[in-house]
Short mmCIF file of C-alpha atoms in Angstrom, two decimals:
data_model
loop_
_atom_site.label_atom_id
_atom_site.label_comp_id
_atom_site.label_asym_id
_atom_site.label_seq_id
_atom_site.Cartn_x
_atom_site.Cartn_y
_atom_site.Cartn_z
CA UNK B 1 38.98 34.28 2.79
CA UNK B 2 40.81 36.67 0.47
CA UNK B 3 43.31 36.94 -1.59
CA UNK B 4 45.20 39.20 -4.39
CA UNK B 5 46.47 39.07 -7.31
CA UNK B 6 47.89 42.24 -9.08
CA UNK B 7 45.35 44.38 -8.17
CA UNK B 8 42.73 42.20 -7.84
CA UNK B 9 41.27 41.49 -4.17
CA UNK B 10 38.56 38.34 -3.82
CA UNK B 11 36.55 38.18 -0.53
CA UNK B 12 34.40 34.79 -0.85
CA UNK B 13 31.17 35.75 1.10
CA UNK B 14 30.18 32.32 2.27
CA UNK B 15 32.96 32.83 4.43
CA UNK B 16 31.06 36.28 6.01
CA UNK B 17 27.18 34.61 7.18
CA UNK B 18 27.18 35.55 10.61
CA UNK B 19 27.07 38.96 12.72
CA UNK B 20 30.77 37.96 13.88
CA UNK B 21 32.47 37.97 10.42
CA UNK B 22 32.43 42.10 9.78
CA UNK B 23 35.22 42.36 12.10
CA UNK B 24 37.22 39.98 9.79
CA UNK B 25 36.84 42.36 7.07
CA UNK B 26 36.77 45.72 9.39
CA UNK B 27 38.88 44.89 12.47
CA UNK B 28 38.09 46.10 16.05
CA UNK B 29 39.70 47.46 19.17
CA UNK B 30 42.89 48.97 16.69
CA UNK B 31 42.59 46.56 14.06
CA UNK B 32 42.53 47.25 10.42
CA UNK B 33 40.71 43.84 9.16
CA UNK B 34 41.28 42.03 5.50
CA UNK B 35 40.02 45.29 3.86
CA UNK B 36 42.65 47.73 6.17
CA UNK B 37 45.41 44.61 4.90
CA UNK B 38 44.18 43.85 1.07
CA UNK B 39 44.01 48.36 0.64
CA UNK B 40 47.41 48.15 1.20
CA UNK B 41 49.19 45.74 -0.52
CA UNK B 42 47.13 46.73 -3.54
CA UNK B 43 48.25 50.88 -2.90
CA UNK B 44 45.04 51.66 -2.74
CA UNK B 45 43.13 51.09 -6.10
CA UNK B 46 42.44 47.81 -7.74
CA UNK B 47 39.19 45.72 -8.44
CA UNK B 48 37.13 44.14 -5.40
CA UNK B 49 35.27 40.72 -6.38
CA UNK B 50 32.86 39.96 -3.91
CA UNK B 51 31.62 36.01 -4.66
CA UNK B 52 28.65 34.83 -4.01
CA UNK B 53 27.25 37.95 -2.57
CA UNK B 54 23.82 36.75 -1.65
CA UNK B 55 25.23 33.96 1.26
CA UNK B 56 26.06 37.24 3.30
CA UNK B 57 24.75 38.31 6.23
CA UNK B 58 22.69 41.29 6.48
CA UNK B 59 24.87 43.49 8.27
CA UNK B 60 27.76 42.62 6.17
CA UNK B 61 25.12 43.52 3.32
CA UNK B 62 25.07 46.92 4.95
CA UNK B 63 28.62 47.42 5.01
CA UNK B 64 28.92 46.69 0.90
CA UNK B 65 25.93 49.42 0.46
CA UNK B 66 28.53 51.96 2.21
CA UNK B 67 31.21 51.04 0.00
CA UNK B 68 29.03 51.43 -3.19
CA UNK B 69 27.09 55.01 -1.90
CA UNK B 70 29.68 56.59 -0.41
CA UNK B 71 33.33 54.85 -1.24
CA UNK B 72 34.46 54.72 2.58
CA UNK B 73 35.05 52.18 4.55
CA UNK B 74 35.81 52.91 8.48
CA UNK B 75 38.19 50.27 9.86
CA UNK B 76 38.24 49.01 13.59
CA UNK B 77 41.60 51.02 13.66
CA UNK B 78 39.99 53.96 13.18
CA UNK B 79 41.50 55.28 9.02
CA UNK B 80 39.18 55.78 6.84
CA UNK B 81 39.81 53.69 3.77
CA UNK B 82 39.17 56.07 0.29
CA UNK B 83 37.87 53.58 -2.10
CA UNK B 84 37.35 55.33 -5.59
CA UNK B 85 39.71 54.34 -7.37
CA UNK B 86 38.36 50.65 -7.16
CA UNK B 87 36.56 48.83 -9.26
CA UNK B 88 33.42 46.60 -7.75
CA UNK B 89 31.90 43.42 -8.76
CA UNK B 90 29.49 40.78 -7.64
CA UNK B 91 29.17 37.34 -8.81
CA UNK B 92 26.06 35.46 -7.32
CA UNK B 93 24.38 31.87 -8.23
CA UNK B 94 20.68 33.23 -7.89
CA UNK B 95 19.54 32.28 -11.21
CA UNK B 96 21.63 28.87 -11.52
CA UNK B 97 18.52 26.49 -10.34
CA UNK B 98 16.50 28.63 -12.53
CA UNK B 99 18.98 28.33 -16.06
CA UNK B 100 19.44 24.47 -15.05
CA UNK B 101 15.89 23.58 -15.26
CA UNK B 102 14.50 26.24 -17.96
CA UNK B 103 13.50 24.34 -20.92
CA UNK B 104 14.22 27.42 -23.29
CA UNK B 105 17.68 28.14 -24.96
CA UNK B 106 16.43 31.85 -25.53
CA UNK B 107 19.42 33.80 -24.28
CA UNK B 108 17.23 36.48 -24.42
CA UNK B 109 14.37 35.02 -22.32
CA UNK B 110 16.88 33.50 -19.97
CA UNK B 111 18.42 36.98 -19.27
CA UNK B 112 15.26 38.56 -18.19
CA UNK B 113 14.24 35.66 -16.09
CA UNK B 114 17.64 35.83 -14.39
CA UNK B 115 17.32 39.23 -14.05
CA UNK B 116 13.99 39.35 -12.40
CA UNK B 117 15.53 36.68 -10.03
CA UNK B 118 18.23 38.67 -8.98
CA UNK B 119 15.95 41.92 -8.22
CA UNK B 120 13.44 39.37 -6.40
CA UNK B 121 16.35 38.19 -4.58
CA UNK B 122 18.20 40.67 -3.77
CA UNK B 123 17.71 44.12 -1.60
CA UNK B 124 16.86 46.81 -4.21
CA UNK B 125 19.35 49.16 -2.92
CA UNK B 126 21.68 47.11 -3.41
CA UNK B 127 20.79 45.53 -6.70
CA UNK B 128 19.96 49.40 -8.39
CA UNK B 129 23.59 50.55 -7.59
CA UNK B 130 25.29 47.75 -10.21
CA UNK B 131 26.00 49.59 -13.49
CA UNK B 132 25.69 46.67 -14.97
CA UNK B 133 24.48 43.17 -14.75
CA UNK B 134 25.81 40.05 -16.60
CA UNK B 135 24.35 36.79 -16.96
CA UNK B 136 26.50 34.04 -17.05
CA UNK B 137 26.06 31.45 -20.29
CA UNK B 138 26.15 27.61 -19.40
CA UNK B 139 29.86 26.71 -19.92
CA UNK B 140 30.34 24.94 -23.51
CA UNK B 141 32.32 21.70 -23.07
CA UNK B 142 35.12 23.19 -24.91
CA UNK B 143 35.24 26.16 -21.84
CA UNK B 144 35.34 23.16 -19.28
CA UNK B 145 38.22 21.36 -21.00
CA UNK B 146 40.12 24.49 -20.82
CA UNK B 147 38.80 25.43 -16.79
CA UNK B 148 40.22 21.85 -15.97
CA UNK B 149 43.44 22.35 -18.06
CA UNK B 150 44.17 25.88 -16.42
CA UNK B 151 43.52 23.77 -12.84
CA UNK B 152 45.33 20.79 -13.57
CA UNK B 153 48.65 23.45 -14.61
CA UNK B 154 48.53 24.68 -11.25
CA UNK B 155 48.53 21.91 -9.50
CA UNK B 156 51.50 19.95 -12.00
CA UNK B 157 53.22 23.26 -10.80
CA UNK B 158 52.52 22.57 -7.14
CA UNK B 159 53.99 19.36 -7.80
CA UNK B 160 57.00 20.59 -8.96
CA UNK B 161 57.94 22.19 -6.36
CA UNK B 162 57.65 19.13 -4.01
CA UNK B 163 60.04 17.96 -6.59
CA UNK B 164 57.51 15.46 -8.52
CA UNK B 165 57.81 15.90 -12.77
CA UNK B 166 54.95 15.78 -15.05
CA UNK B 167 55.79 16.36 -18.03
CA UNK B 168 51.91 16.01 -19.91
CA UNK B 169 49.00 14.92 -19.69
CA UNK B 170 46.88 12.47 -21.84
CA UNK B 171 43.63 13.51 -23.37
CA UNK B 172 41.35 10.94 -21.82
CA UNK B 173 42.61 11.90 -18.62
CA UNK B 174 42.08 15.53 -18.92
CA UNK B 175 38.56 14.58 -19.75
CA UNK B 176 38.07 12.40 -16.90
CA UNK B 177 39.35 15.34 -14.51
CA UNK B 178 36.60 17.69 -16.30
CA UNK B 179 33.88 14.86 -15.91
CA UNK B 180 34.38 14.83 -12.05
CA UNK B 181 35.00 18.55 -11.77
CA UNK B 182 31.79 19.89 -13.64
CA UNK B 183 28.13 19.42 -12.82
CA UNK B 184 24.96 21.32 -13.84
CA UNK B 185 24.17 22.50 -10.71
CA UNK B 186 27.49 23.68 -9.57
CA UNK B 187 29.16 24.45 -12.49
CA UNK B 188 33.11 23.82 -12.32
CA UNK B 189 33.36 24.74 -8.66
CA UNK B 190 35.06 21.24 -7.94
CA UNK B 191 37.29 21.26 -10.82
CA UNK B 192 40.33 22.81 -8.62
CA UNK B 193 39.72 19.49 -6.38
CA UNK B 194 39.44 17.55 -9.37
CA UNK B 195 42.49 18.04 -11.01
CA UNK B 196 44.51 17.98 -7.35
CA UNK B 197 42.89 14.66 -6.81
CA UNK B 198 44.08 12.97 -10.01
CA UNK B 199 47.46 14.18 -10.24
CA UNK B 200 47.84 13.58 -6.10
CA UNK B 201 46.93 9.87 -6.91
CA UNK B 202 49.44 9.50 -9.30
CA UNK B 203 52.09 10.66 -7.59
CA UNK B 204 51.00 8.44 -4.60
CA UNK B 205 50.72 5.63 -7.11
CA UNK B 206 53.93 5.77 -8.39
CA UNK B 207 55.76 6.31 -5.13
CA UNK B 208 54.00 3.76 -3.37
CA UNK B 209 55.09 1.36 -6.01
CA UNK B 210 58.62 2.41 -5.84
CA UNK B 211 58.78 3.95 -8.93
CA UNK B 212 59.58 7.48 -9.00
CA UNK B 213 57.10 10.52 -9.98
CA UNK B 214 58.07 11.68 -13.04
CA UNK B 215 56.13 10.99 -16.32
CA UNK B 216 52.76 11.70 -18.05
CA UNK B 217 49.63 11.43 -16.21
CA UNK B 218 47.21 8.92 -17.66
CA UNK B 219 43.71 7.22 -16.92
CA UNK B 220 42.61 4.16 -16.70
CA UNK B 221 38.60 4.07 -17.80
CA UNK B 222 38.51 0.65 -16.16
CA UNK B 223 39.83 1.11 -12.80
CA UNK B 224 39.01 4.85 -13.09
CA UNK B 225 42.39 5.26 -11.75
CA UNK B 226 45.03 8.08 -12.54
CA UNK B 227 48.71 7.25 -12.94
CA UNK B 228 52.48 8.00 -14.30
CA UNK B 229 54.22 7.06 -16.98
CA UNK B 230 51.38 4.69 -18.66
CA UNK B 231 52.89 1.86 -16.58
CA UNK B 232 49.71 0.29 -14.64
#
């Protein structure tokens, strides 16, 4: 999958582990691919975030070491994409298993072990042609309060369009949509689902009880139910 925003351009690479998936990004027989598609609606220069790099297959591995050597791309149409006026980044989760279960708090021993993961990891080619490398600190509670609030505005705004109004949202229930959202292992990948989850169920609750969905969204520790209005 991709998708832009300004002139950013996100390819997930889970979505690219099998010999098939280059011609998604490349095209064939006159196509131009996602890259021929994204290169154009962001004119041509922009940032390419490539997620999870290391679920990719090989050959599409091979592909990303053209981009980075030589800044071309060759598309199944036939252009020839000029890429340097992009920017190129990698995220990967190599060193996740390794920070969850370290028992040091050394940022700077937790770097290099990260580090040394990655280059283990990772074809040295590739790896060597990253000006830089970042490692990733464990997100602070306070960061994961405001991951889930940034999700849970998206989806009220979703909402609203369907023509549903909420108008806030209580603490506790912000908390409870960061406590199923965020794990140790996986970080705050579910919190998008999270937050659509709790306001989705109180919206269904309300409309299924004939009420209509407009109100705050609240949290019941009990039931561990979400609803509007603070009316359950």
């Amino acid at each position: 999958m991709a998708w832009y925003s300004d002139k950013l351009v996100r390819f997930d690479m889970s979505e690219y582990q099998t010999l098939e998936s280059i011609y998604r990004l490349l095209g064939r027989n006159g196509e131009e691919g996602l890259f021929g598609l994204n290169y154009d609606r962001v004119d041509g220069s922009g940032t390419l975030l490539f997620d999870e790099i290391e679920k990719a297959h090989e050959r599409v591995l091979d592909l990303f070491l053209q981009l980075l050597s030589a800044a071309r791309l060759t598309l199944g149409s036939g252009r020839v994409l000029n890429l340097e006026k992009f920017y190129v980044a990698a995220t990967s989760n190599i060193g996740s298993p390794l920070l969850v279960g370290s028992k040091t708090n050394v940022r700077e021993t937790l770097v290099r072990r990260v580090v040394q993961e990655a280059r283990d990891q990772m074809r040295p080619e590739i790896f060597d042609r990253f000006d830089r490398v970042l490692v990733f600190n464990r997100l602070s509670y306070e960061v994961q309060i405001e991951v889930g609030r940034l999700h849970l505005q998206w989806e009220i705004e979703a909402q609203e369009r369907r023509g549903y109004r909420i108008t806030q949202c209580e603490a506790e229930a912000l908390r409870a949509i960061v406590r199923n959202g965020y794990s140790e292992k996986q970080g705050a990948r579910r919190m998008r689902n999270a937050a659509r989850e709790a306001v989705q169920e109180a919206v269904r609750d309300a409309l299924l009880s004939g009420r209509e969905a407009v109100g705050r969204l609240d949290y019941n520790s009990h039931s561990k139910a979400f609803f509007l209005n603070g009316q359950k």
